Amino acid sequence: MKFFADTADVADIADLAATGLMDGVTTNPSLIAKSGRNFLEVVKEICGLVDGPVSAEVVALDHATMMKEAAVLRDLAPNICVKLPLTIDGLKTCKALSAEGVKTNVTLCFSANQALLAAKAGATYISPFVGRLDDIGHDGMELIQDIRTIYDNYDFKTEILVASVRSPVHVLAAARIGADVATMPPAVIRALAGHALTDKGLAAFMADWAKTGQSIL
Ligand code: E4P
């Protein structure tokens, strides 16, 4: 399972990239606004920090302008993945870009039929938003399971990129289903490593080691 960082904070991305455990980054217009940075500048900087795909989202709503924006984004770096909304114009743009070999991430997916359309449009990634579905009383993970089943039924190559992840519980559930990628806020990525018994066990080992009076180096 691949792990993407869902942020436009370059300090967080650099810190996480140094672990060697990050496979890419996703951004969206809200995360860019939160960063307070110029969109094109910050995305270019992020592309230099990670080897994997960096999703940068178009903001046009019509196909012709989306294509023009995608051309600007593609010029930023070779690891750009053009993020497109799940609308008819977004799907049309996805189909055109995919035919040119451009990586695409179709975002704001809330139903299995939407995911089916994105796969038919040749999307590299489909981003179902599990947290936002949970927020309105639906089961986000049911959607991930449905998409997994449908993509496997037809051998679609589009990767399931679980988005709107709010906690390690989402990550575990997505991994059990066999989702390809989870994109997570940095706090969730760091929380995956934490366990109270790990901390307690390590403290006990350190205390006992101190009693031996030895050192390795
Ligand atoms: C990622 O591609 C999405 O834009 C992001 O995960 C949305 O998360 P949110 O629902 O917490 O805003």
PDB file of C-alpha atoms and ligand atoms in Angstrom:
ATOM      1  CA  MET A   1       0.000   0.000   0.000  1.00  0.00           C
ATOM      2  CA  LYS A   2       1.350   3.410  -0.944  1.00  0.00           C
ATOM      3  CA  PHE A   3       1.275   6.356   1.467  1.00  0.00           C
ATOM      4  CA  PHE A   4       0.779   9.909   0.198  1.00  0.00           C
ATOM      5  CA  ALA A   5       0.979  13.041   2.371  1.00  0.00           C
ATOM      6  CA  ASP A   6      -2.204  15.116   2.071  1.00  0.00           C
ATOM      7  CA  THR A   7      -0.756  18.582   2.643  1.00  0.00           C
ATOM      8  CA  ALA A   8       0.907  21.589   0.994  1.00  0.00           C
ATOM      9  CA  ASP A   9       3.129  22.259   4.024  1.00  0.00           C
ATOM     10  CA  VAL A  10       6.681  21.917   2.682  1.00  0.00           C
ATOM     11  CA  ALA A  11       8.275  21.542   6.128  1.00  0.00           C
ATOM     12  CA  ASP A  12       5.990  18.591   6.929  1.00  0.00           C
ATOM     13  CA  ILE A  13       6.598  17.050   3.490  1.00  0.00           C
ATOM     14  CA  ALA A  14      10.392  17.352   3.815  1.00  0.00           C
ATOM     15  CA  ASP A  15      10.270  15.799   7.294  1.00  0.00           C
ATOM     16  CA  LEU A  16       8.111  12.882   6.126  1.00  0.00           C
ATOM     17  CA  ALA A  17      10.076  12.384   2.897  1.00  0.00           C
ATOM     18  CA  ALA A  18      13.236  11.907   4.996  1.00  0.00           C
ATOM     19  CA  THR A  19      11.694   8.720   6.489  1.00  0.00           C
ATOM     20  CA  GLY A  20      11.752   7.094   3.055  1.00  0.00           C
ATOM     21  CA  LEU A  21       8.176   5.936   3.675  1.00  0.00           C
ATOM     22  CA  MET A  22       6.324   8.510   1.569  1.00  0.00           C
ATOM     23  CA  ASP A  23       5.268   7.600  -1.960  1.00  0.00           C
ATOM     24  CA  GLY A  24       3.724  10.898  -3.066  1.00  0.00           C
ATOM     25  CA  VAL A  25       1.773  14.016  -2.122  1.00  0.00           C
ATOM     26  CA  THR A  26      -1.761  15.261  -2.735  1.00  0.00           C
ATOM     27  CA  THR A  27      -2.846  18.889  -2.588  1.00  0.00           C
ATOM     28  CA  ASN A  28      -6.149  20.622  -3.211  1.00  0.00           C
ATOM     29  CA  PRO A  29      -7.196  24.303  -3.417  1.00  0.00           C
ATOM     30  CA  SER A  30      -8.091  24.365   0.301  1.00  0.00           C
ATOM     31  CA  LEU A  31      -4.661  23.022   1.309  1.00  0.00           C
ATOM     32  CA  ILE A  32      -2.973  25.583  -0.986  1.00  0.00           C
ATOM     33  CA  ALA A  33      -5.004  28.377   0.648  1.00  0.00           C
ATOM     34  CA  LYS A  34      -3.991  27.049   4.092  1.00  0.00           C
ATOM     35  CA  SER A  35      -0.294  27.138   3.095  1.00  0.00           C
ATOM     36  CA  GLY A  36      -0.563  30.850   2.264  1.00  0.00           C
ATOM     37  CA  ARG A  37       1.858  30.255  -0.635  1.00  0.00           C
ATOM     38  CA  ASN A  38       1.702  30.904  -4.378  1.00  0.00           C
ATOM     39  CA  PHE A  39       0.132  27.776  -5.941  1.00  0.00           C
ATOM     40  CA  LEU A  40       2.623  27.174  -8.761  1.00  0.00           C
ATOM     41  CA  GLU A  41       5.653  27.982  -6.595  1.00  0.00           C
ATOM     42  CA  VAL A  42       4.688  25.727  -3.714  1.00  0.00           C
ATOM     43  CA  VAL A  43       3.729  22.813  -5.986  1.00  0.00           C
ATOM     44  CA  LYS A  44       7.048  23.065  -7.843  1.00  0.00           C
ATOM     45  CA  GLU A  45       8.894  23.052  -4.512  1.00  0.00           C
ATOM     46  CA  ILE A  46       6.947  19.990  -3.334  1.00  0.00           C
ATOM     47  CA  CYS A  47       7.765  18.167  -6.599  1.00  0.00           C
ATOM     48  CA  GLY A  48      11.447  18.603  -5.782  1.00  0.00           C
ATOM     49  CA  LEU A  49      11.038  17.089  -2.314  1.00  0.00           C
ATOM     50  CA  VAL A  50       9.496  13.748  -3.327  1.00  0.00           C
ATOM     51  CA  ASP A  51      10.169  11.263  -6.110  1.00  0.00           C
ATOM     52  CA  GLY A  52       6.562  10.115  -6.412  1.00  0.00           C
ATOM     53  CA  PRO A  53       3.503  11.805  -7.923  1.00  0.00           C
ATOM     54  CA  VAL A  54       2.370  15.197  -6.640  1.00  0.00           C
ATOM     55  CA  SER A  55      -1.304  15.921  -7.295  1.00  0.00           C
ATOM     56  CA  ALA A  56      -2.071  19.518  -8.278  1.00  0.00           C
ATOM     57  CA  GLU A  57      -5.688  20.426  -8.969  1.00  0.00           C
ATOM     58  CA  VAL A  58      -7.130  22.451 -11.841  1.00  0.00           C
ATOM     59  CA  VAL A  59      -9.598  25.145 -10.798  1.00  0.00           C
ATOM     60  CA  ALA A  60     -11.430  25.657 -14.103  1.00  0.00           C
ATOM     61  CA  LEU A  61     -14.860  24.082 -14.452  1.00  0.00           C
ATOM     62  CA  ASP A  62     -14.922  23.691 -18.255  1.00  0.00           C
ATOM     63  CA  HIS A  63     -12.936  21.210 -20.345  1.00  0.00           C
ATOM     64  CA  ALA A  64     -11.122  23.721 -22.596  1.00  0.00           C
ATOM     65  CA  THR A  65      -9.784  25.777 -19.676  1.00  0.00           C
ATOM     66  CA  MET A  66      -8.952  22.636 -17.687  1.00  0.00           C
ATOM     67  CA  MET A  67      -6.736  21.524 -20.586  1.00  0.00           C
ATOM     68  CA  LYS A  68      -4.936  24.888 -20.577  1.00  0.00           C
ATOM     69  CA  GLU A  69      -4.424  24.772 -16.790  1.00  0.00           C
ATOM     70  CA  ALA A  70      -3.224  21.167 -17.034  1.00  0.00           C
ATOM     71  CA  ALA A  71      -0.579  22.265 -19.573  1.00  0.00           C
ATOM     72  CA  VAL A  72       0.754  24.838 -17.078  1.00  0.00           C
ATOM     73  CA  LEU A  73       0.802  22.275 -14.248  1.00  0.00           C
ATOM     74  CA  ARG A  74       2.521  19.626 -16.401  1.00  0.00           C
ATOM     75  CA  ASP A  75       5.333  22.082 -17.138  1.00  0.00           C
ATOM     76  CA  LEU A  76       6.170  22.426 -13.434  1.00  0.00           C
ATOM     77  CA  ALA A  77       7.840  19.033 -12.993  1.00  0.00           C
ATOM     78  CA  PRO A  78       7.866  15.496 -14.445  1.00  0.00           C
ATOM     79  CA  ASN A  79       6.184  14.046 -11.321  1.00  0.00           C
ATOM     80  CA  ILE A  80       3.057  16.212 -11.566  1.00  0.00           C
ATOM     81  CA  CYS A  81      -0.257  14.367 -11.438  1.00  0.00           C
ATOM     82  CA  VAL A  82      -3.128  16.520 -12.730  1.00  0.00           C
ATOM     83  CA  LYS A  83      -6.054  16.465 -10.315  1.00  0.00           C
ATOM     84  CA  LEU A  84      -9.497  16.856 -11.863  1.00  0.00           C
ATOM     85  CA  PRO A  85     -12.978  17.100 -10.348  1.00  0.00           C
ATOM     86  CA  LEU A  86     -15.450  14.288 -10.910  1.00  0.00           C
ATOM     87  CA  THR A  87     -17.676  16.163 -13.359  1.00  0.00           C
ATOM     88  CA  ILE A  88     -18.398  15.465 -17.022  1.00  0.00           C
ATOM     89  CA  ASP A  89     -15.852  18.133 -18.009  1.00  0.00           C
ATOM     90  CA  GLY A  90     -13.327  16.701 -15.555  1.00  0.00           C
ATOM     91  CA  LEU A  91     -13.820  13.190 -16.974  1.00  0.00           C
ATOM     92  CA  LYS A  92     -13.496  14.475 -20.537  1.00  0.00           C
ATOM     93  CA  THR A  93     -10.233  16.179 -19.568  1.00  0.00           C
ATOM     94  CA  CYS A  94      -9.086  13.000 -17.811  1.00  0.00           C
ATOM     95  CA  LYS A  95      -9.713  10.972 -20.976  1.00  0.00           C
ATOM     96  CA  ALA A  96      -7.749  13.449 -23.111  1.00  0.00           C
ATOM     97  CA  LEU A  97      -4.808  13.709 -20.701  1.00  0.00           C
ATOM     98  CA  SER A  98      -4.655   9.942 -20.152  1.00  0.00           C
ATOM     99  CA  ALA A  99      -4.411   9.449 -23.925  1.00  0.00           C
ATOM    100  CA  GLU A 100      -1.355  11.717 -23.837  1.00  0.00           C
ATOM    101  CA  GLY A 101       0.200   9.632 -21.046  1.00  0.00           C
ATOM    102  CA  VAL A 102      -0.330  12.269 -18.337  1.00  0.00           C
ATOM    103  CA  LYS A 103      -0.923  11.022 -14.778  1.00  0.00           C
ATOM    104  CA  THR A 104      -4.394  11.996 -13.505  1.00  0.00           C
ATOM    105  CA  ASN A 105      -6.181  11.941 -10.161  1.00  0.00           C
ATOM    106  CA  VAL A 106      -9.971  12.242 -10.324  1.00  0.00           C
ATOM    107  CA  THR A 107     -11.141  13.790  -7.075  1.00  0.00           C
ATOM    108  CA  LEU A 108     -14.347  14.389  -5.098  1.00  0.00           C
ATOM    109  CA  CYS A 109     -15.616  10.840  -5.685  1.00  0.00           C
ATOM    110  CA  PHE A 110     -18.571   9.857  -3.505  1.00  0.00           C
ATOM    111  CA  SER A 111     -20.148   6.936  -5.389  1.00  0.00           C
ATOM    112  CA  ALA A 112     -19.077   3.686  -7.043  1.00  0.00           C
ATOM    113  CA  ASN A 113     -20.655   4.752 -10.344  1.00  0.00           C
ATOM    114  CA  GLN A 114     -18.487   7.882 -10.327  1.00  0.00           C
ATOM    115  CA  ALA A 115     -15.442   5.651  -9.754  1.00  0.00           C
ATOM    116  CA  LEU A 116     -16.524   3.427 -12.652  1.00  0.00           C
ATOM    117  CA  LEU A 117     -16.651   6.467 -14.952  1.00  0.00           C
ATOM    118  CA  ALA A 118     -13.204   7.635 -13.819  1.00  0.00           C
ATOM    119  CA  ALA A 119     -11.737   4.215 -14.614  1.00  0.00           C
ATOM    120  CA  LYS A 120     -13.365   4.281 -18.063  1.00  0.00           C
ATOM    121  CA  ALA A 121     -11.799   7.729 -18.565  1.00  0.00           C
ATOM    122  CA  GLY A 122      -8.389   6.168 -17.906  1.00  0.00           C
ATOM    123  CA  ALA A 123      -7.688   7.873 -14.565  1.00  0.00           C
ATOM    124  CA  THR A 124      -4.409   6.926 -12.914  1.00  0.00           C
ATOM    125  CA  TYR A 125      -6.036   7.422  -9.493  1.00  0.00           C
ATOM    126  CA  ILE A 126      -9.586   7.738  -8.198  1.00  0.00           C
ATOM    127  CA  SER A 127      -9.975   9.645  -4.916  1.00  0.00           C
ATOM    128  CA  PRO A 128     -13.016   8.537  -2.885  1.00  0.00           C
ATOM    129  CA  PHE A 129     -13.478  10.797   0.182  1.00  0.00           C
ATOM    130  CA  VAL A 130     -14.191   8.448   3.098  1.00  0.00           C
ATOM    131  CA  GLY A 131     -14.164  11.003   5.940  1.00  0.00           C
ATOM    132  CA  ARG A 132     -16.678  13.321   4.278  1.00  0.00           C
ATOM    133  CA  LEU A 133     -19.025  10.346   3.691  1.00  0.00           C
ATOM    134  CA  ASP A 134     -18.705   9.283   7.339  1.00  0.00           C
ATOM    135  CA  ASP A 135     -19.482  12.891   8.330  1.00  0.00           C
ATOM    136  CA  ILE A 136     -22.934  12.679   6.731  1.00  0.00           C
ATOM    137  CA  GLY A 137     -23.763   9.303   8.262  1.00  0.00           C
ATOM    138  CA  HIS A 138     -22.657   7.062   5.371  1.00  0.00           C
ATOM    139  CA  ASP A 139     -19.970   4.380   5.570  1.00  0.00           C
ATOM    140  CA  GLY A 140     -16.970   5.607   3.572  1.00  0.00           C
ATOM    141  CA  MET A 141     -15.294   2.200   3.686  1.00  0.00           C
ATOM    142  CA  GLU A 142     -18.301   0.556   2.034  1.00  0.00           C
ATOM    143  CA  LEU A 143     -17.540   2.742  -0.984  1.00  0.00           C
ATOM    144  CA  ILE A 144     -13.892   1.604  -0.998  1.00  0.00           C
ATOM    145  CA  GLN A 145     -15.030  -2.034  -0.906  1.00  0.00           C
ATOM    146  CA  ASP A 146     -17.492  -1.453  -3.784  1.00  0.00           C
ATOM    147  CA  ILE A 147     -14.852   0.241  -5.934  1.00  0.00           C
ATOM    148  CA  ARG A 148     -12.338  -2.555  -5.203  1.00  0.00           C
ATOM    149  CA  THR A 149     -14.903  -5.158  -6.309  1.00  0.00           C
ATOM    150  CA  ILE A 150     -15.854  -3.268  -9.479  1.00  0.00           C
ATOM    151  CA  TYR A 151     -12.272  -2.518 -10.522  1.00  0.00           C
ATOM    152  CA  ASP A 152     -11.281  -6.151  -9.927  1.00  0.00           C
ATOM    153  CA  ASN A 153     -14.346  -7.413 -11.862  1.00  0.00           C
ATOM    154  CA  TYR A 154     -13.201  -5.581 -14.979  1.00  0.00           C
ATOM    155  CA  ASP A 155      -9.455  -5.534 -14.332  1.00  0.00           C
ATOM    156  CA  PHE A 156      -9.368  -1.716 -14.354  1.00  0.00           C
ATOM    157  CA  LYS A 157      -5.857  -0.398 -13.695  1.00  0.00           C
ATOM    158  CA  THR A 158      -7.011   2.838 -12.008  1.00  0.00           C
ATOM    159  CA  GLU A 159      -5.593   2.893  -8.476  1.00  0.00           C
ATOM    160  CA  ILE A 160      -7.893   3.480  -5.505  1.00  0.00           C
ATOM    161  CA  LEU A 161      -6.480   6.463  -3.588  1.00  0.00           C
ATOM    162  CA  VAL A 162      -8.367   6.673  -0.302  1.00  0.00           C
ATOM    163  CA  ALA A 163      -8.799  10.367   0.549  1.00  0.00           C
ATOM    164  CA  SER A 164     -10.335  12.432   3.337  1.00  0.00           C
ATOM    165  CA  VAL A 165      -8.632  10.082   5.793  1.00  0.00           C
ATOM    166  CA  ARG A 166      -9.149  11.217   9.374  1.00  0.00           C
ATOM    167  CA  SER A 167      -7.499   8.541  11.544  1.00  0.00           C
ATOM    168  CA  PRO A 168      -5.370   5.375  11.603  1.00  0.00           C
ATOM    169  CA  VAL A 169      -8.653   3.404  11.741  1.00  0.00           C
ATOM    170  CA  HIS A 170      -9.384   4.526   8.168  1.00  0.00           C
ATOM    171  CA  VAL A 171      -5.905   3.443   7.056  1.00  0.00           C
ATOM    172  CA  LEU A 172      -6.274  -0.031   8.578  1.00  0.00           C
ATOM    173  CA  ALA A 173      -9.724  -0.535   7.039  1.00  0.00           C
ATOM    174  CA  ALA A 174      -8.477   0.632   3.621  1.00  0.00           C
ATOM    175  CA  ALA A 175      -5.480  -1.735   3.806  1.00  0.00           C
ATOM    176  CA  ARG A 176      -7.752  -4.679   4.728  1.00  0.00           C
ATOM    177  CA  ILE A 177      -9.847  -3.994   1.632  1.00  0.00           C
ATOM    178  CA  GLY A 178      -6.769  -3.751  -0.568  1.00  0.00           C
ATOM    179  CA  ALA A 179      -6.903  -0.065  -1.534  1.00  0.00           C
ATOM    180  CA  ASP A 180      -3.794   0.920  -3.499  1.00  0.00           C
ATOM    181  CA  VAL A 181      -3.014   4.242  -1.781  1.00  0.00           C
ATOM    182  CA  ALA A 182      -4.026   6.217   1.307  1.00  0.00           C
ATOM    183  CA  THR A 183      -3.416   9.942   1.365  1.00  0.00           C
ATOM    184  CA  MET A 184      -3.193  11.233   4.917  1.00  0.00           C
ATOM    185  CA  PRO A 185      -2.664  14.436   6.851  1.00  0.00           C
ATOM    186  CA  PRO A 186       0.856  14.380   8.399  1.00  0.00           C
ATOM    187  CA  ALA A 187      -0.594  13.897  11.900  1.00  0.00           C
ATOM    188  CA  VAL A 188      -2.307  10.675  10.821  1.00  0.00           C
ATOM    189  CA  ILE A 189       0.888   9.353   9.187  1.00  0.00           C
ATOM    190  CA  ARG A 190       2.817   9.977  12.411  1.00  0.00           C
ATOM    191  CA  ALA A 191       0.019   8.465  14.517  1.00  0.00           C
ATOM    192  CA  LEU A 192       0.397   5.176  12.604  1.00  0.00           C
ATOM    193  CA  ALA A 193       3.757   4.625  14.348  1.00  0.00           C
ATOM    194  CA  GLY A 194       2.477   5.313  17.846  1.00  0.00           C
ATOM    195  CA  HIS A 195       1.427   2.790  20.503  1.00  0.00           C
ATOM    196  CA  ALA A 196       1.310   3.245  24.286  1.00  0.00           C
ATOM    197  CA  LEU A 197       2.827  -0.215  24.833  1.00  0.00           C
ATOM    198  CA  THR A 198       5.728   0.627  22.498  1.00  0.00           C
ATOM    199  CA  ASP A 199       6.486   3.731  24.585  1.00  0.00           C
ATOM    200  CA  LYS A 200       6.123   1.812  27.855  1.00  0.00           C
ATOM    201  CA  GLY A 201       8.243  -1.112  26.657  1.00  0.00           C
ATOM    202  CA  LEU A 202      10.975   1.173  25.348  1.00  0.00           C
ATOM    203  CA  ALA A 203      11.130   3.090  28.646  1.00  0.00           C
ATOM    204  CA  ALA A 204      11.542  -0.199  30.543  1.00  0.00           C
ATOM    205  CA  PHE A 205      14.278  -1.418  28.175  1.00  0.00           C
ATOM    206  CA  MET A 206      16.149   1.888  28.548  1.00  0.00           C
ATOM    207  CA  ALA A 207      15.906   1.765  32.339  1.00  0.00           C
ATOM    208  CA  ASP A 208      17.234  -1.827  32.446  1.00  0.00           C
ATOM    209  CA  TRP A 209      19.986  -1.007  29.955  1.00  0.00           C
ATOM    210  CA  ALA A 210      21.135   1.909  32.141  1.00  0.00           C
ATOM    211  CA  LYS A 211      21.519  -0.548  35.045  1.00  0.00           C
ATOM    212  CA  THR A 212      24.068  -2.597  33.066  1.00  0.00           C
ATOM    213  CA  GLY A 213      26.398   0.417  32.837  1.00  0.00           C
ATOM    214  CA  GLN A 214      27.298  -0.610  29.268  1.00  0.00           C
ATOM    215  CA  SER A 215      27.340   1.273  25.963  1.00  0.00           C
ATOM    216  CA  ILE A 216      27.326   0.032  22.376  1.00  0.00           C
ATOM    217  CA  LEU A 217      29.531   2.819  21.002  1.00  0.00           C
TER     218      LEU A 217
HETATM  219  C1  E4P B   1      -7.126  14.602  -1.118  1.00  0.00           C
HETATM  220  O1  E4P B   1      -6.845  14.450  -2.272  1.00  0.00           O
HETATM  221  C2  E4P B   1      -8.346  15.302  -0.675  1.00  0.00           C
HETATM  222  O2  E4P B   1      -8.440  16.543  -1.272  1.00  0.00           O
HETATM  223  C3  E4P B   1      -8.378  15.368   0.826  1.00  0.00           C
HETATM  224  O3  E4P B   1      -8.024  14.097   1.342  1.00  0.00           O
HETATM  225  C4  E4P B   1      -9.674  15.868   1.392  1.00  0.00           C
HETATM  226  O4  E4P B   1      -9.662  15.713   2.794  1.00  0.00           O
HETATM  227  P1  E4P B   1     -10.702  16.468   3.761  1.00  0.00           P
HETATM  228  O5  E4P B   1     -12.048  15.856   3.549  1.00  0.00           O
HETATM  229  O6  E4P B   1     -10.172  16.206   5.132  1.00  0.00           O
HETATM  230  O7  E4P B   1     -10.680  17.926   3.380  1.00  0.00           O
END
